[in-house]
CSV table of C-alpha atoms in Angstrom, one decimal:
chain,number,residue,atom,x,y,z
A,1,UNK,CA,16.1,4.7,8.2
A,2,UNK,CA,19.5,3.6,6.6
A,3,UNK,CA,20.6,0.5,7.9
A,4,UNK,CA,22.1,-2.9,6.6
A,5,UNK,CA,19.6,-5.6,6.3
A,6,UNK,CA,20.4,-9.0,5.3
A,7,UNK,CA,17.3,-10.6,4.8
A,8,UNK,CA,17.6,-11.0,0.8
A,9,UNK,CA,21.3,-12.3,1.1
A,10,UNK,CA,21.3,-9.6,-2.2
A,11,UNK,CA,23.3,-6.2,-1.8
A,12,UNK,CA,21.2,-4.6,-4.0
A,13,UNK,CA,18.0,-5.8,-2.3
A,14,UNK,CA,18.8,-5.7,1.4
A,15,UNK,CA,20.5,-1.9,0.8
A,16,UNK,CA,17.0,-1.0,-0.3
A,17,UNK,CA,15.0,-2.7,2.6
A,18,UNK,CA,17.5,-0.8,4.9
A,19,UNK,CA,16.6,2.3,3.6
A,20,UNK,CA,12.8,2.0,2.1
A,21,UNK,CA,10.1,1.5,4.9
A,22,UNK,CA,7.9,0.7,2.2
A,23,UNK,CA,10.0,-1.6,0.8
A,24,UNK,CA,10.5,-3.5,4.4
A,25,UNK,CA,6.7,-3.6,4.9
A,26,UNK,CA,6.0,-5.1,1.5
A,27,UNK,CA,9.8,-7.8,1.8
A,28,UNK,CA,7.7,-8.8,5.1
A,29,UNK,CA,4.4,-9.4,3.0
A,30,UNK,CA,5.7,-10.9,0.9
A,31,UNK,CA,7.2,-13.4,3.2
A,32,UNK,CA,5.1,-16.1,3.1
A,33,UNK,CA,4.8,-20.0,1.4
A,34,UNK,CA,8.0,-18.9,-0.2
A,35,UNK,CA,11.7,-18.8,0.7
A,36,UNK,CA,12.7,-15.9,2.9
A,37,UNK,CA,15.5,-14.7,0.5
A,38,UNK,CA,13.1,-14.5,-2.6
A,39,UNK,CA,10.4,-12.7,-1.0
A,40,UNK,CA,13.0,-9.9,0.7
A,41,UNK,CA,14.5,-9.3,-3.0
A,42,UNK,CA,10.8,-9.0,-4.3
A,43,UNK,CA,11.0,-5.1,-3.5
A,44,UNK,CA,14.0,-4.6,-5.2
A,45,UNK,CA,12.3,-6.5,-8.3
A,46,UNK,CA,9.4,-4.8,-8.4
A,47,UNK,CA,10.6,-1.1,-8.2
A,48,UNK,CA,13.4,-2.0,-11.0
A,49,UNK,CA,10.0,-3.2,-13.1
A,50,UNK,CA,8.3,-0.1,-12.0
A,51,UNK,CA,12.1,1.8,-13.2
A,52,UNK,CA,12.7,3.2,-9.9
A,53,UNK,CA,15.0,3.0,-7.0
A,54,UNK,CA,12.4,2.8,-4.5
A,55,UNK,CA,8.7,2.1,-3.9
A,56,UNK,CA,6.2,4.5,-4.0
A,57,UNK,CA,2.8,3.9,-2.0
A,58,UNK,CA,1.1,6.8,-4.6
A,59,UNK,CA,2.1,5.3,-7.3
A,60,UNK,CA,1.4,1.6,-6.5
A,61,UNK,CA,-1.8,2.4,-5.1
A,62,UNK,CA,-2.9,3.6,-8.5
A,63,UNK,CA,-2.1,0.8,-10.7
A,64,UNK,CA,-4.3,-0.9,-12.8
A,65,UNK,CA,-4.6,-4.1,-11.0
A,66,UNK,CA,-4.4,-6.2,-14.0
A,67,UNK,CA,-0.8,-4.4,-14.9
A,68,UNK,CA,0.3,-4.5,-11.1
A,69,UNK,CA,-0.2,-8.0,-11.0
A,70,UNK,CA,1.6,-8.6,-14.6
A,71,UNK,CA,4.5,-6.7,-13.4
A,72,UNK,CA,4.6,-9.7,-10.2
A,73,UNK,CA,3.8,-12.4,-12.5
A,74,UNK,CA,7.1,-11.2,-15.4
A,75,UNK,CA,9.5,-14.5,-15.3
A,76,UNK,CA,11.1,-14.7,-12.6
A,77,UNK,CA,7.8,-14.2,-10.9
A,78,UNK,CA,7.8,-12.0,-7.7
A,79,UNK,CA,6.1,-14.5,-5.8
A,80,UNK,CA,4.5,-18.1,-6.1
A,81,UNK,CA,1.2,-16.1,-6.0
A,82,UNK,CA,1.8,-13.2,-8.0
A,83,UNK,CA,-1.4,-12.4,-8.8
A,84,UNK,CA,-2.9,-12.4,-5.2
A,85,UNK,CA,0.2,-10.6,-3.6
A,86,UNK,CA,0.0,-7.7,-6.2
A,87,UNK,CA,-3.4,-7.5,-4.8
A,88,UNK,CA,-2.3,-7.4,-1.0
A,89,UNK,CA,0.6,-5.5,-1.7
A,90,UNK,CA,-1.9,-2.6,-3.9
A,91,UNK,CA,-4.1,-3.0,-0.7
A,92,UNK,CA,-1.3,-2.3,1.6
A,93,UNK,CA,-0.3,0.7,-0.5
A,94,UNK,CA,-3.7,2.0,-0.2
A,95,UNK,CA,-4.5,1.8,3.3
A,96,UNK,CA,-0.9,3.2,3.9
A,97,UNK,CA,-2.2,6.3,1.4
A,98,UNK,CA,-5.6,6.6,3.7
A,99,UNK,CA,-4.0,6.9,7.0
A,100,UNK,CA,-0.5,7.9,6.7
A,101,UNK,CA,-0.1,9.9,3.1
A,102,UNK,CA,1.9,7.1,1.7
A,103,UNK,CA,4.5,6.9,4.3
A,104,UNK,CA,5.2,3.6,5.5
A,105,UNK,CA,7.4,5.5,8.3
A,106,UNK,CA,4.8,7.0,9.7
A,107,UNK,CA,3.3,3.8,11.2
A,108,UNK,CA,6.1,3.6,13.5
A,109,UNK,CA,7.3,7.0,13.9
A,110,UNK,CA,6.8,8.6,17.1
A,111,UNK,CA,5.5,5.8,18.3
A,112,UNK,CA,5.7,6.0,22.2
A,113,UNK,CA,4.2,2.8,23.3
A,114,UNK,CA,5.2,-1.2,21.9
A,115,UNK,CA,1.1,-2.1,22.4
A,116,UNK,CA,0.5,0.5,20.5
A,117,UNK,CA,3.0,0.4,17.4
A,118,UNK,CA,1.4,-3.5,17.3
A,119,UNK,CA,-1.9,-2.4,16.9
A,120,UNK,CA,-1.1,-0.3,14.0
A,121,UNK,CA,1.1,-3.1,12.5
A,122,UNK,CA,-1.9,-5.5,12.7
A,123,UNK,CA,-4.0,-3.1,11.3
A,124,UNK,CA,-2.0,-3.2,8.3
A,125,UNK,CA,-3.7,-5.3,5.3
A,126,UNK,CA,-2.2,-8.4,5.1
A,127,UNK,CA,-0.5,-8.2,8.9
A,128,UNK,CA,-2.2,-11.0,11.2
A,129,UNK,CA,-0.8,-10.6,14.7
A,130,UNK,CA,2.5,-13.2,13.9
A,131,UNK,CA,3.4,-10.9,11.0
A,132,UNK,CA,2.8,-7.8,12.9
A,133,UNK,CA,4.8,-9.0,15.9
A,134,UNK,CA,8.0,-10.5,13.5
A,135,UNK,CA,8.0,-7.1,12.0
A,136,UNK,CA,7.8,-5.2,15.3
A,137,UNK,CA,10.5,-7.4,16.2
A,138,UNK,CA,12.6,-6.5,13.4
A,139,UNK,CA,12.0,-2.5,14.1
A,140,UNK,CA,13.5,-3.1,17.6
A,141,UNK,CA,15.9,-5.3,16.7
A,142,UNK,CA,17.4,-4.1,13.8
A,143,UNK,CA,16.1,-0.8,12.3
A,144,UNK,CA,16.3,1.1,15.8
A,145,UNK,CA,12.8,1.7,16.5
A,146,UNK,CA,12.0,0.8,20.5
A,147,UNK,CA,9.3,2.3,22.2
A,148,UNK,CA,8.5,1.4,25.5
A,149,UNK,CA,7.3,-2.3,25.9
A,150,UNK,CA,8.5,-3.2,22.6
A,151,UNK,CA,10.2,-6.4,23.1
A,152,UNK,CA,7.0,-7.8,25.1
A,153,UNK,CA,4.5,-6.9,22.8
A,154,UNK,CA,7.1,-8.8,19.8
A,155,UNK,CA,5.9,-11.7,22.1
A,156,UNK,CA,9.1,-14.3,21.7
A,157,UNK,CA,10.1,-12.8,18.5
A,158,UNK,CA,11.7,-10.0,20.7
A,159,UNK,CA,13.3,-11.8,22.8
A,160,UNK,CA,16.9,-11.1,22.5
A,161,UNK,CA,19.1,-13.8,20.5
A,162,UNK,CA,16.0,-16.2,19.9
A,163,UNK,CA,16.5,-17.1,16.1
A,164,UNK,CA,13.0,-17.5,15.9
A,165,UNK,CA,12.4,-14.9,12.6
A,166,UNK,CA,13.9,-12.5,9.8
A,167,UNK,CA,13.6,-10.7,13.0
A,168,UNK,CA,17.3,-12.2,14.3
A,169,UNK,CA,18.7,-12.4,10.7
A,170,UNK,CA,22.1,-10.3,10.5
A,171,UNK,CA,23.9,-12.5,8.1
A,172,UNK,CA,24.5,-16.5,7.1
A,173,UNK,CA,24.9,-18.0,10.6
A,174,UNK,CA,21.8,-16.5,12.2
A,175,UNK,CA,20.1,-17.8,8.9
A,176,UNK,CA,21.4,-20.8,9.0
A,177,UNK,CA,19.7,-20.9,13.1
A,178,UNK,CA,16.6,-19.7,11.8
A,179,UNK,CA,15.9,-21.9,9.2
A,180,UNK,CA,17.0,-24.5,11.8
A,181,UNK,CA,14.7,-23.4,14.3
A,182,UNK,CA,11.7,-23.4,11.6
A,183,UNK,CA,12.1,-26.6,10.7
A,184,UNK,CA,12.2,-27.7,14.5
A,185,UNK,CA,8.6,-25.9,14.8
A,186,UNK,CA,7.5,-27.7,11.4
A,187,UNK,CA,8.4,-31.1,12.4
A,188,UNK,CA,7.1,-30.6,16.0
A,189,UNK,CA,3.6,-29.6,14.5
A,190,UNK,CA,3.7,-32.3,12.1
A,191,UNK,CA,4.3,-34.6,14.9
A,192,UNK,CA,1.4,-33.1,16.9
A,193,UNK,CA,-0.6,-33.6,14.2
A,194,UNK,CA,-0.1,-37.3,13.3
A,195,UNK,CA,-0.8,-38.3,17.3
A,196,UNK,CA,-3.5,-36.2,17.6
A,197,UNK,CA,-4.5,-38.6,14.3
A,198,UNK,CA,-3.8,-41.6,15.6
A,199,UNK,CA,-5.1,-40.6,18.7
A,200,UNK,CA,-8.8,-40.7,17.4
């Protein structure tokens, strides 16, 4: 794996999400009830705390909890929720040391089948089924991993050119459509939500 992401809109960051499985894995984690750009650079943040270039499942896996989560929480903090997503990220890195030996690759690897790779990817701690499928999106899309069936078991995320997730993200204009697009699906729910409200 050694692409050019630009989900973090950080050279630094994105060069190591390009080339780190781990490091994608725990950027999409991360990637919630914050903005996109902050949690994709939270990799990056947390091996230069750790003083390395790269994450390493072993290692994180073995933390003391307590000094995981104050290496998340250091100003500028990782995440809003540093404390739970040092948690979710040290369960992550553990379930990837069970079943794959601390590779994140392998989760994907040899992969034949899309059904399949989304199984594993929901399997994942921390991966629901939308996180599993914007992530198996972003394999196919980006990282050249495309098993059979890929694109349909991404659901929309995989369809091609639909701006929908980090999935479609290749620089500032497709950002600029995604954020877009997330703000249409926010202000259509919040709509929903106040008829269904004054529907009672």
């Amino acid at each position: 794996m050694d692409v050019t992401l630009h989900l973090a809109q950080d050279p630094a960051a994105d060069a190591l999400l390009g080339r780190s499985p781990l490091a994608a894995l725990v950027g999409m984690l991360l990637d919630q009830q914050v903005p996109m750009e902050w949690a994709f650079k939270g990799p990056r943040t947390i091996a230069a705390r750790l003083g390395a270039d790269d994450l390493d499942a072993h290692e994180i896996a073995a933390q003391d909890p307590e000094a995981f989560a104050a290496v998340l929480s250091e100003k500028p903090a990782v995440h809003r929720y540093p404390g739970s997503m040092a948690k979710r990220i040290q369960q992550l890195c553990q379930y990837l040391v069970e079943h794959y030996d601390g590779n994140a690759e392998l989760v994907w690897k040899g992969v034949a089948d899309g059904r399949e790779l989304l199984r594993r990817l929901e399997e994942l701690p921390g991966f629901g089924r939308q996180k599993a499928q914007i992530f198996l999106a972003l394999l196919g899309k980006q990282l050249g991993v495309t098993p059979e069936g890929w694109r349909e078991a991404a659901g929309a995320y995989g369809e091609a050119e639909s701006f929908r997730s980090v999935a479609d993200i290749t620089g500032p204009e497709s950002l600029a459509r995604v954020r877009a697009h997330k703000q249409e699906m926010k202000a259509a729910a919040k709509a929903a939500k106040s008829s269904k409200s004054a529907g009672r």
